[in-house]
Tab-separated table of C-alpha atoms and ligand atoms in Angstrom:
chain	number	residue	atom	x	y	z
A	153	LEU	CA	-6.197	-23.521	-31.594
A	154	GLN	CA	-7.360	-27.131	-31.366
A	155	LYS	CA	-7.967	-26.701	-27.633
A	156	LEU	CA	-10.095	-23.615	-28.291
A	157	ILE	CA	-12.082	-25.371	-30.994
A	158	VAL	CA	-12.737	-28.388	-28.757
A	159	GLY	CA	-13.527	-26.084	-25.810
A	160	ASN	CA	-16.034	-24.185	-27.868
A	161	SER	CA	-17.710	-27.386	-29.007
A	162	ILE	CA	-18.045	-28.512	-25.366
A	163	TYR	CA	-19.503	-25.092	-24.558
A	164	LEU	CA	-21.939	-25.347	-27.457
A	165	ASN	CA	-23.127	-28.764	-26.357
A	166	THR	CA	-23.556	-27.899	-22.711
A	167	SER	CA	-27.198	-27.555	-21.871
A	168	ASP	CA	-26.924	-27.802	-18.120
A	169	SER	CA	-24.394	-26.306	-15.735
A	170	LEU	CA	-24.101	-24.425	-12.484
A	171	ALA	CA	-24.416	-21.174	-14.421
A	172	SER	CA	-26.644	-20.835	-17.386
A	173	VAL	CA	-24.746	-21.159	-20.625
A	174	SER	CA	-27.796	-22.721	-22.220
A	175	HIS	CA	-28.946	-22.059	-25.754
A	176	GLU	CA	-32.131	-20.732	-24.243
A	177	ARG	CA	-30.264	-18.089	-22.219
A	178	ALA	CA	-28.116	-17.242	-25.240
A	179	ARG	CA	-31.193	-16.692	-27.405
A	180	GLU	CA	-33.036	-14.843	-24.664
A	181	THR	CA	-30.173	-12.387	-24.065
A	182	ALA	CA	-29.480	-12.040	-27.795
A	183	GLN	CA	-33.097	-11.096	-28.333
A	184	ASN	CA	-33.806	-9.000	-25.254
A	185	GLY	CA	-30.375	-7.559	-24.585
A	186	GLN	CA	-28.031	-7.870	-21.673
A	187	ARG	CA	-28.642	-6.810	-18.089
A	188	PRO	CA	-25.413	-7.855	-16.362
A	189	TYR	CA	-25.558	-7.692	-12.574
A	190	ALA	CA	-21.945	-6.595	-12.220
A	191	VAL	CA	-19.021	-5.055	-14.026
A	192	VAL	CA	-15.939	-7.068	-13.135
A	193	VAL	CA	-12.571	-5.427	-13.683
A	194	SER	CA	-9.864	-8.047	-13.422
A	195	CYS	CA	-6.522	-9.281	-14.712
A	196	SER	CA	-6.063	-10.968	-18.109
A	197	ASP	CA	-4.347	-13.863	-16.287
A	198	SER	CA	-5.722	-17.148	-17.672
A	199	ARG	CA	-6.046	-18.488	-14.122
A	200	VAL	CA	-8.581	-15.815	-13.218
A	201	PRO	CA	-11.741	-16.659	-15.191
A	202	SER	CA	-14.422	-14.413	-13.738
A	203	GLU	CA	-17.427	-16.307	-15.091
A	204	TYR	CA	-16.210	-19.561	-13.553
A	205	ILE	CA	-15.120	-17.895	-10.329
A	206	PHE	CA	-18.550	-16.371	-9.803
A	207	ALA	CA	-20.530	-19.251	-11.345
A	208	ALA	CA	-21.960	-16.786	-13.827
A	209	GLY	CA	-23.479	-17.465	-17.205
A	210	ILE	CA	-24.366	-15.670	-20.399
A	211	GLY	CA	-25.496	-12.114	-19.796
A	212	ASP	CA	-24.428	-12.073	-16.142
A	213	LEU	CA	-21.118	-10.218	-16.007
A	214	PHE	CA	-19.740	-7.300	-17.988
A	215	ILE	CA	-16.015	-7.951	-17.866
A	216	VAL	CA	-13.056	-5.652	-18.400
A	217	ARG	CA	-9.724	-7.467	-18.326
A	218	THR	CA	-6.239	-6.049	-18.678
A	219	ALA	CA	-2.872	-7.297	-17.432
A	220	GLY	CA	-2.665	-6.166	-13.809
A	221	ASN	CA	-6.254	-4.852	-14.010
A	222	VAL	CA	-4.871	-1.454	-15.025
A	223	ILE	CA	-7.303	1.263	-16.017
A	224	GLY	CA	-6.908	3.676	-18.908
A	225	GLU	CA	-9.317	5.540	-21.159
A	226	PHE	CA	-10.626	2.502	-23.053
A	227	GLU	CA	-11.247	0.644	-19.814
A	228	LEU	CA	-13.032	3.653	-18.275
A	229	GLY	CA	-15.190	3.918	-21.372
A	230	SER	CA	-16.061	0.227	-21.134
A	231	ILE	CA	-16.912	0.537	-17.433
A	232	GLU	CA	-19.071	3.597	-18.120
A	233	PHE	CA	-20.903	1.635	-20.813
A	234	GLY	CA	-21.564	-1.147	-18.313
A	235	VAL	CA	-22.914	1.056	-15.549
A	236	GLN	CA	-24.594	3.832	-17.521
A	237	TYR	CA	-26.213	2.030	-20.443
A	238	LEU	CA	-26.450	-1.528	-19.174
A	239	LYS	CA	-27.225	-0.278	-15.666
A	240	ALA	CA	-25.053	-2.794	-13.838
A	241	PRO	CA	-25.422	-1.793	-10.166
A	242	LEU	CA	-22.004	-3.031	-9.033
A	243	ILE	CA	-18.354	-2.658	-10.025
A	244	VAL	CA	-15.922	-5.258	-8.683
A	245	VAL	CA	-12.226	-4.427	-9.004
A	246	MET	CA	-10.485	-7.760	-8.586
A	247	GLY	CA	-6.775	-8.399	-8.241
A	248	HIS	CA	-5.262	-11.812	-7.601
A	249	SER	CA	-2.364	-13.575	-5.903
A	250	ASN	CA	0.778	-14.305	-7.950
A	251	CYS	CA	-0.027	-11.494	-10.379
A	252	GLY	CA	2.721	-11.421	-13.009
A	253	ALA	CA	2.004	-7.816	-13.939
A	254	VAL	CA	2.445	-6.658	-10.347
A	255	GLU	CA	5.591	-8.793	-10.061
A	256	ALA	CA	6.943	-7.117	-13.227
A	257	ALA	CA	6.185	-3.704	-11.740
A	258	LEU	CA	8.022	-4.604	-8.523
A	259	ALA	CA	11.018	-5.893	-10.511
A	260	ASN	CA	10.847	-2.898	-12.851
A	261	GLN	CA	10.696	-5.201	-15.874
A	262	GLY	CA	8.659	-5.106	-19.057
A	263	ASP	CA	9.441	-3.866	-22.534
A	264	GLY	CA	7.281	-2.909	-25.503
A	265	TYR	CA	3.801	-1.747	-24.599
A	266	LEU	CA	3.979	-3.822	-21.418
A	267	SER	CA	6.112	-0.999	-20.031
A	268	ALA	CA	2.973	1.174	-20.040
A	269	VAL	CA	1.192	-1.415	-17.883
A	270	VAL	CA	4.187	-1.574	-15.542
A	271	ARG	CA	4.386	2.225	-15.220
A	272	GLU	CA	0.673	2.447	-14.426
A	273	ILE	CA	1.000	-0.173	-11.666
A	274	GLN	CA	4.143	1.479	-10.286
A	275	SER	CA	2.385	4.831	-10.068
A	276	GLY	CA	0.031	3.358	-7.476
A	277	LEU	CA	2.516	1.448	-5.352
A	278	ASN	CA	4.033	4.352	-3.393
A	279	GLY	CA	7.258	2.486	-2.775
A	280	VAL	CA	5.692	-0.713	-1.461
A	281	THR	CA	7.994	-3.709	-2.028
A	282	ASP	CA	6.040	-6.618	-0.515
A	283	GLU	CA	4.141	-8.506	-3.237
A	284	GLY	CA	0.959	-9.106	-1.249
A	285	GLU	CA	0.814	-5.477	-0.222
A	286	ALA	CA	1.526	-4.377	-3.804
A	287	ILE	CA	-1.353	-6.495	-5.155
A	288	HIS	CA	-3.668	-4.910	-2.577
A	289	LYS	CA	-2.440	-1.382	-3.385
A	290	ASN	CA	-2.806	-2.009	-7.105
A	291	VAL	CA	-6.481	-2.908	-6.677
A	292	LEU	CA	-7.073	0.260	-4.658
A	293	HIS	CA	-5.211	2.275	-7.289
A	294	SER	CA	-7.417	0.882	-10.060
A	295	LYS	CA	-10.460	1.753	-7.966
A	296	GLN	CA	-9.199	5.339	-7.649
A	297	ARG	CA	-8.722	5.507	-11.419
A	298	ILE	CA	-12.305	4.306	-11.935
A	299	LEU	CA	-13.491	7.042	-9.572
A	300	GLU	CA	-11.971	9.581	-11.981
A	301	SER	CA	-15.045	8.974	-14.141
A	302	PRO	CA	-17.683	11.665	-13.428
A	303	ILE	CA	-20.349	9.232	-14.657
A	304	VAL	CA	-19.280	6.611	-12.127
A	305	ARG	CA	-19.097	9.197	-9.326
A	306	GLN	CA	-22.546	10.529	-10.185
A	307	LEU	CA	-24.116	7.064	-10.090
A	308	LEU	CA	-22.374	6.326	-6.781
A	309	GLU	CA	-23.637	9.565	-5.267
A	310	ALA	CA	-27.161	8.822	-6.509
A	311	GLY	CA	-27.028	5.468	-4.735
A	312	GLN	CA	-27.491	3.603	-8.011
A	313	LEU	CA	-24.059	2.047	-8.018
A	314	MET	CA	-21.681	0.358	-5.607
A	315	ILE	CA	-17.971	-0.289	-6.067
A	316	VAL	CA	-16.078	-2.995	-4.196
A	317	CYS	CA	-12.555	-4.338	-4.281
A	318	ALA	CA	-11.623	-8.005	-4.261
A	319	GLU	CA	-8.673	-10.349	-4.305
A	320	TYR	CA	-8.776	-13.829	-5.770
A	321	ASP	CA	-6.472	-16.510	-4.396
A	322	LEU	CA	-5.157	-18.813	-7.121
A	323	PHE	CA	-4.532	-21.629	-4.634
A	324	THR	CA	-7.784	-21.655	-2.688
A	325	LYS	CA	-10.046	-20.161	-5.420
A	326	HIS	CA	-11.469	-17.930	-2.691
A	327	VAL	CA	-12.438	-14.306	-3.364
A	328	ASP	CA	-11.864	-11.881	-0.527
A	329	PHE	CA	-13.934	-8.691	-0.849
A	330	PHE	CA	-12.921	-5.362	0.724
A	331	SER	CA	-13.592	-1.684	0.164
B	690	LIG	ZN1	-2.450	-10.695	-12.911
């Protein structure tokens, strides 16, 4: 808790950074609303901070995070909100190396509600056992789940939306995009 409190105070006192987290931007977006330039669907993993990774600031990214970037009804609803009402023109589905959720799915581990996450990941693996390949397949599976949304499909067909896949490398901090 102390770390969060100190972190927030640093954040509050930052007036200048690579991305705009300025008070001015905060006030401007609070007043005029958000117009994020992308919806980023990624893993809850603390080593995958989308705003830092993409040098984005306040109002830039509409982010949906779940363990293993799995997609269910709440996530689809959030994505639809981002693309339909906020008019974000891009969806990025981003997995990452060393993903614990994918590792749990491969090892068939996970109790409590985590078992639902594991089952969802497993349903997209089609028997793949290699971790790197599983991470890749899991991103593509999440993309397919997002395409189940008629609203998303409509916007894609109208040329008002693009969807891309990505993988973030924890070691190099590099994002590799693919479709
Ligand atoms: Zn992960």
